[in-house]
Amino acid sequence: MTTDGPGPWWSRRRSPFRAQWPTRLPGIRFCARGTLTYRAHANIKAGGAVTARAAARLALDELGRGITQDHMPEQLTTAQESLTLAAAHWHTPKDTPGLWLKAHITLLLTEQDANRAQRYQDALREVTLQLAQEHERRERFRQAVFDSPDATRIWWLDRHLDDLESLDWDLFKEKILPLVGAADDIRSKAERMAHALLYVWEKLGNDPGQHARFTTTVRTVLDQMGWNDAPSWSAPGEPPAADSPMSVKDGGEPLPVVEAGTVR
């Protein structure tokens, strides 16, 4: 005789147990089969043997559902081990004081549910493969076409070789070039700066006063920044600026260019 845990062995009851518990995949269930052993104390036994058995079965059903619903059908072994750890030893359900129970339950999938789970896995694998292939295609396309502005220009030209009249470089610069990973290379920066200066120059028109004010502003900025070694910005009517802050007059020796703000 023993009085360990839930009491003497002769006061314990055994009952076969069968149930269907949900998996994490809707519509597919684990079949649970085994033996439930339980003992109810006086407050539960007062309702009779049927009440005690119902309380034990409900407690085991809640325990099993809570475990299996977190597992996919292919995780049958993991679900089985988790259920064994939770139910194989005597314990008292949290919400049913006075009731002791333990159970030895085996989980399995019916052939029909196993086939459904396999079809789901096959469909999921197909979708995953398609997404991976599409990602790989886009990545290779990006590396081959958008890795550098020159590669992108060649790709754009190649797309229009059969109809060069439709080749629109303005559209390319506006829509395609900003997507290039190396769009900040020297050439692209130079192009943006050139466009900005061209816009300003076109705005100046042929008005000598506008040209003079713009040239004075440029010289003042260069002076304030301390960039006195920059090439001189010539106003209309002035001799063209050389590549260095020197100018040549009447074919003679180079003479220093007068810096802005130094003339009295």
Short mmCIF file of C-alpha atoms in Angstrom, two decimals:
data_model
loop_
_atom_site.label_atom_id
_atom_site.label_comp_id
_atom_site.label_asym_id
_atom_site.label_seq_id
_atom_site.Cartn_x
_atom_site.Cartn_y
_atom_site.Cartn_z
CA MET A 1 0.00 0.00 0.00
CA THR A 2 1.15 3.53 -0.62
CA THR A 3 -0.15 6.93 0.29
CA ASP A 4 2.24 8.94 -1.92
CA GLY A 5 0.89 11.96 -3.80
CA PRO A 6 -2.80 11.63 -4.52
CA GLY A 7 -3.49 9.04 -1.82
CA PRO A 8 -3.71 5.28 -1.57
CA TRP A 9 -3.67 3.31 -4.78
CA TRP A 10 -7.08 1.74 -4.22
CA SER A 11 -8.75 5.15 -4.30
CA ARG A 12 -7.48 5.94 -7.79
CA ARG A 13 -9.55 5.48 -10.92
CA ARG A 14 -8.50 4.65 -14.45
CA SER A 15 -10.32 5.51 -17.66
CA PRO A 16 -9.52 5.04 -21.35
CA PHE A 17 -9.10 8.37 -23.11
CA ARG A 18 -9.64 9.34 -26.75
CA ALA A 19 -9.75 12.85 -28.19
CA GLN A 20 -8.87 14.96 -31.21
CA TRP A 21 -6.73 17.97 -30.47
CA PRO A 22 -5.97 20.81 -32.90
CA THR A 23 -2.62 21.39 -34.56
CA ARG A 24 -1.32 24.80 -35.54
CA LEU A 25 -2.54 24.09 -39.06
CA PRO A 26 -6.31 24.73 -39.32
CA GLY A 27 -8.38 21.68 -40.17
CA ILE A 28 -5.72 19.12 -39.20
CA ARG A 29 -5.84 17.43 -35.80
CA PHE A 30 -3.80 15.09 -33.64
CA CYS A 31 -5.59 11.96 -32.46
CA ALA A 32 -4.95 11.36 -28.75
CA ARG A 33 -5.28 7.84 -27.32
CA GLY A 34 -4.27 6.49 -23.95
CA THR A 35 -5.17 6.02 -20.30
CA LEU A 36 -6.19 8.63 -17.76
CA THR A 37 -5.60 7.94 -14.05
CA TYR A 38 -7.17 10.25 -11.48
CA ARG A 39 -8.29 10.66 -7.87
CA ALA A 40 -10.74 13.20 -6.53
CA HIS A 41 -10.89 14.45 -2.96
CA ALA A 42 -14.08 14.74 -0.98
CA ASN A 43 -15.33 18.04 -2.42
CA ILE A 44 -15.33 16.60 -5.95
CA LYS A 45 -16.31 13.05 -4.97
CA ALA A 46 -19.49 14.43 -3.48
CA GLY A 47 -20.80 14.78 -7.01
CA GLY A 48 -20.24 11.08 -7.69
CA ALA A 49 -17.86 9.06 -9.83
CA VAL A 50 -19.21 10.51 -13.08
CA THR A 51 -18.50 14.06 -11.90
CA ALA A 52 -14.94 13.18 -10.86
CA ARG A 53 -14.25 11.46 -14.19
CA ALA A 54 -15.70 14.41 -16.15
CA ALA A 55 -13.54 16.88 -14.21
CA ALA A 56 -10.44 14.78 -14.88
CA ARG A 57 -11.18 14.38 -18.58
CA LEU A 58 -11.85 18.12 -19.01
CA ALA A 59 -8.60 18.98 -17.22
CA LEU A 60 -6.61 16.59 -19.43
CA ASP A 61 -8.36 17.87 -22.56
CA GLU A 62 -7.45 21.47 -21.69
CA LEU A 63 -3.85 20.48 -21.01
CA GLY A 64 -3.52 18.54 -24.26
CA ARG A 65 -5.12 21.22 -26.45
CA GLY A 66 -2.88 23.88 -24.97
CA ILE A 67 0.16 21.87 -26.07
CA THR A 68 -0.84 20.53 -29.48
CA GLN A 69 -2.27 23.77 -30.85
CA ASP A 70 1.24 25.25 -30.79
CA HIS A 71 2.68 22.52 -33.02
CA MET A 72 2.55 21.91 -36.76
CA PRO A 73 1.55 18.39 -37.91
CA GLU A 74 5.17 17.57 -38.81
CA GLN A 75 6.10 18.38 -35.19
CA LEU A 76 4.28 15.29 -33.94
CA THR A 77 7.30 14.00 -32.02
CA THR A 78 7.91 17.32 -30.29
CA ALA A 79 4.24 17.61 -29.34
CA GLN A 80 4.30 14.05 -27.98
CA GLU A 81 7.35 14.73 -25.81
CA SER A 82 5.88 17.98 -24.47
CA LEU A 83 2.62 16.21 -23.61
CA THR A 84 4.48 13.37 -21.87
CA LEU A 85 6.43 15.80 -19.71
CA ALA A 86 3.26 17.63 -18.74
CA ALA A 87 0.89 14.71 -18.14
CA ALA A 88 2.87 11.60 -17.22
CA HIS A 89 3.31 12.53 -13.54
CA TRP A 90 0.77 13.22 -10.85
CA HIS A 91 -0.31 16.82 -10.79
CA THR A 92 -3.23 18.98 -9.72
CA PRO A 93 -4.90 21.12 -12.40
CA LYS A 94 -4.59 24.81 -11.65
CA ASP A 95 -8.33 25.49 -11.67
CA THR A 96 -9.47 22.24 -10.01
CA PRO A 97 -8.07 21.90 -6.49
CA GLY A 98 -8.77 18.52 -4.93
CA LEU A 99 -8.23 16.63 -8.22
CA TRP A 100 -5.10 14.64 -8.97
CA LEU A 101 -4.43 13.12 -12.35
CA LYS A 102 -1.84 11.70 -14.70
CA ALA A 103 -2.08 10.22 -18.17
CA HIS A 104 -0.14 8.23 -20.71
CA ILE A 105 -1.28 9.54 -24.10
CA THR A 106 -0.05 8.72 -27.59
CA LEU A 107 -0.50 11.24 -30.38
CA LEU A 108 -0.88 10.28 -34.03
CA LEU A 109 -2.10 11.65 -37.33
CA THR A 110 -4.67 9.88 -39.44
CA GLU A 111 -3.62 9.03 -42.97
CA GLN A 112 -6.03 11.63 -44.32
CA ASP A 113 -4.65 14.42 -42.13
CA ALA A 114 -1.07 13.36 -42.85
CA ASN A 115 -1.78 13.66 -46.59
CA ARG A 116 -3.35 17.08 -46.09
CA ALA A 117 -0.34 18.23 -44.09
CA GLN A 118 2.00 16.98 -46.81
CA ARG A 119 0.07 18.85 -49.51
CA TYR A 120 0.29 22.00 -47.42
CA GLN A 121 4.04 21.56 -46.99
CA ASP A 122 4.47 20.97 -50.73
CA ALA A 123 2.48 24.12 -51.58
CA LEU A 124 4.39 26.14 -48.98
CA ARG A 125 7.71 24.85 -50.33
CA GLU A 126 6.69 25.80 -53.87
CA VAL A 127 5.73 29.33 -52.86
CA THR A 128 8.92 29.73 -50.83
CA LEU A 129 10.99 28.53 -53.79
CA GLN A 130 9.26 30.94 -56.16
CA LEU A 131 9.86 33.85 -53.80
CA ALA A 132 13.51 32.88 -53.37
CA GLN A 133 13.97 32.61 -57.14
CA GLU A 134 12.33 35.98 -57.70
CA HIS A 135 14.52 37.56 -55.04
CA GLU A 136 17.61 36.01 -56.61
CA ARG A 137 16.56 37.22 -60.07
CA ARG A 138 16.07 40.79 -58.84
CA GLU A 139 19.35 40.74 -56.96
CA ARG A 140 21.30 39.49 -59.97
CA PHE A 141 19.55 42.05 -62.17
CA ARG A 142 20.47 44.81 -59.72
CA GLN A 143 24.10 43.70 -59.62
CA ALA A 144 24.35 43.41 -63.41
CA VAL A 145 22.42 46.55 -64.40
CA PHE A 146 22.35 48.97 -61.48
CA ASP A 147 25.78 48.42 -60.03
CA SER A 148 27.24 51.46 -61.81
CA PRO A 149 25.91 54.32 -63.95
CA ASP A 150 27.90 53.12 -66.97
CA ALA A 151 26.37 49.63 -66.77
CA THR A 152 22.93 51.17 -66.49
CA ARG A 153 23.51 53.40 -69.49
CA ILE A 154 24.60 50.39 -71.58
CA TRP A 155 21.50 48.48 -70.47
CA TRP A 156 19.27 51.44 -71.38
CA LEU A 157 20.92 51.76 -74.80
CA ASP A 158 20.63 48.02 -75.43
CA ARG A 159 16.90 48.14 -74.75
CA HIS A 160 16.45 50.70 -77.53
CA LEU A 161 18.84 49.37 -80.18
CA ASP A 162 15.94 48.38 -82.43
CA ASP A 163 14.38 51.83 -82.19
CA LEU A 164 16.97 54.46 -81.39
CA GLU A 165 14.50 57.24 -82.09
CA SER A 166 12.66 56.25 -78.93
CA LEU A 167 15.81 56.57 -76.84
CA ASP A 168 14.93 59.15 -74.18
CA TRP A 169 17.95 60.12 -72.09
CA ASP A 170 15.96 62.70 -70.14
CA LEU A 171 13.62 59.94 -68.98
CA PHE A 172 16.66 57.80 -68.15
CA LYS A 173 18.21 60.54 -65.99
CA GLU A 174 14.91 61.28 -64.25
CA LYS A 175 13.57 57.77 -63.63
CA ILE A 176 16.39 55.23 -63.98
CA LEU A 177 19.66 56.83 -62.93
CA PRO A 178 18.49 57.64 -59.36
CA LEU A 179 18.07 53.88 -58.82
CA VAL A 180 21.72 53.17 -59.49
CA GLY A 181 23.59 52.06 -56.41
CA ALA A 182 26.61 54.15 -57.38
CA ALA A 183 24.61 57.14 -58.55
CA ASP A 184 26.82 59.35 -56.38
CA ASP A 185 29.93 58.65 -58.43
CA ILE A 186 32.00 61.54 -59.76
CA ARG A 187 30.40 61.51 -63.17
CA SER A 188 26.87 61.68 -61.78
CA LYS A 189 27.79 64.46 -59.38
CA ALA A 190 29.42 66.38 -62.23
CA GLU A 191 26.31 65.93 -64.36
CA ARG A 192 24.03 67.26 -61.63
CA MET A 193 26.31 70.24 -61.05
CA ALA A 194 26.49 70.92 -64.79
CA HIS A 195 22.69 70.86 -65.04
CA ALA A 196 22.42 73.29 -62.13
CA LEU A 197 24.92 75.71 -63.68
CA LEU A 198 23.25 75.40 -67.07
CA TYR A 199 19.92 76.28 -65.48
CA VAL A 200 21.45 79.38 -63.90
CA TRP A 201 23.17 80.40 -67.14
CA GLU A 202 19.97 80.06 -69.13
CA LYS A 203 18.15 82.16 -66.55
CA LEU A 204 20.72 84.94 -66.96
CA GLY A 205 19.86 85.28 -70.64
CA ASN A 206 21.67 88.06 -72.53
CA ASP A 207 21.29 90.71 -69.85
CA PRO A 208 24.81 92.10 -69.14
CA GLY A 209 23.66 93.40 -65.75
CA GLN A 210 22.48 89.94 -64.69
CA HIS A 211 25.76 88.40 -65.86
CA ALA A 212 27.77 91.02 -63.96
CA ARG A 213 25.82 90.49 -60.72
CA PHE A 214 26.16 86.71 -61.01
CA THR A 215 29.90 86.91 -61.70
CA THR A 216 30.41 89.28 -58.77
CA THR A 217 28.49 86.89 -56.52
CA VAL A 218 30.62 83.93 -57.62
CA ARG A 219 33.84 85.84 -57.03
CA THR A 220 32.64 86.95 -53.59
CA VAL A 221 31.76 83.37 -52.60
CA LEU A 222 35.17 82.10 -53.76
CA ASP A 223 36.88 84.84 -51.80
CA GLN A 224 34.85 84.20 -48.63
CA MET A 225 35.55 80.47 -48.81
CA GLY A 226 39.26 81.09 -49.22
CA TRP A 227 39.35 79.42 -52.61
CA ASN A 228 41.57 82.01 -54.22
CA ASP A 229 43.28 79.37 -56.31
CA ALA A 230 40.03 78.60 -58.17
CA PRO A 231 39.86 79.50 -61.88
CA SER A 232 38.47 82.97 -62.48
CA TRP A 233 34.80 83.23 -63.46
CA SER A 234 34.72 85.64 -66.38
CA ALA A 235 31.84 88.02 -67.00
CA PRO A 236 30.60 88.65 -70.58
CA GLY A 237 33.11 90.76 -72.47
CA GLU A 238 36.02 89.64 -70.28
CA PRO A 239 38.84 87.44 -71.61
CA PRO A 240 38.20 83.68 -71.11
CA ALA A 241 39.47 82.25 -67.84
CA ALA A 242 42.54 80.04 -68.01
CA ASP A 243 42.94 76.71 -66.25
CA SER A 244 44.84 78.44 -63.43
CA PRO A 245 44.55 81.80 -61.69
CA MET A 246 46.82 83.34 -64.35
CA SER A 247 45.92 85.10 -67.56
CA VAL A 248 47.90 85.92 -70.71
CA LYS A 249 47.70 89.38 -72.19
CA ASP A 250 48.74 90.24 -75.75
CA GLY A 251 50.79 87.06 -76.05
CA GLY A 252 53.19 88.23 -73.32
CA GLU A 253 54.14 86.69 -70.02
CA PRO A 254 51.43 85.30 -67.78
CA LEU A 255 50.10 87.85 -65.33
CA PRO A 256 48.35 87.14 -62.02
CA VAL A 257 44.61 87.49 -62.09
CA VAL A 258 43.42 90.24 -59.79
CA GLU A 259 41.55 88.68 -56.85
CA ALA A 260 38.02 89.82 -56.09
CA GLY A 261 37.85 92.52 -53.46
CA THR A 262 41.49 93.64 -53.80
CA VAL A 263 40.94 96.54 -56.23
CA ARG A 264 40.79 99.87 -54.56
#
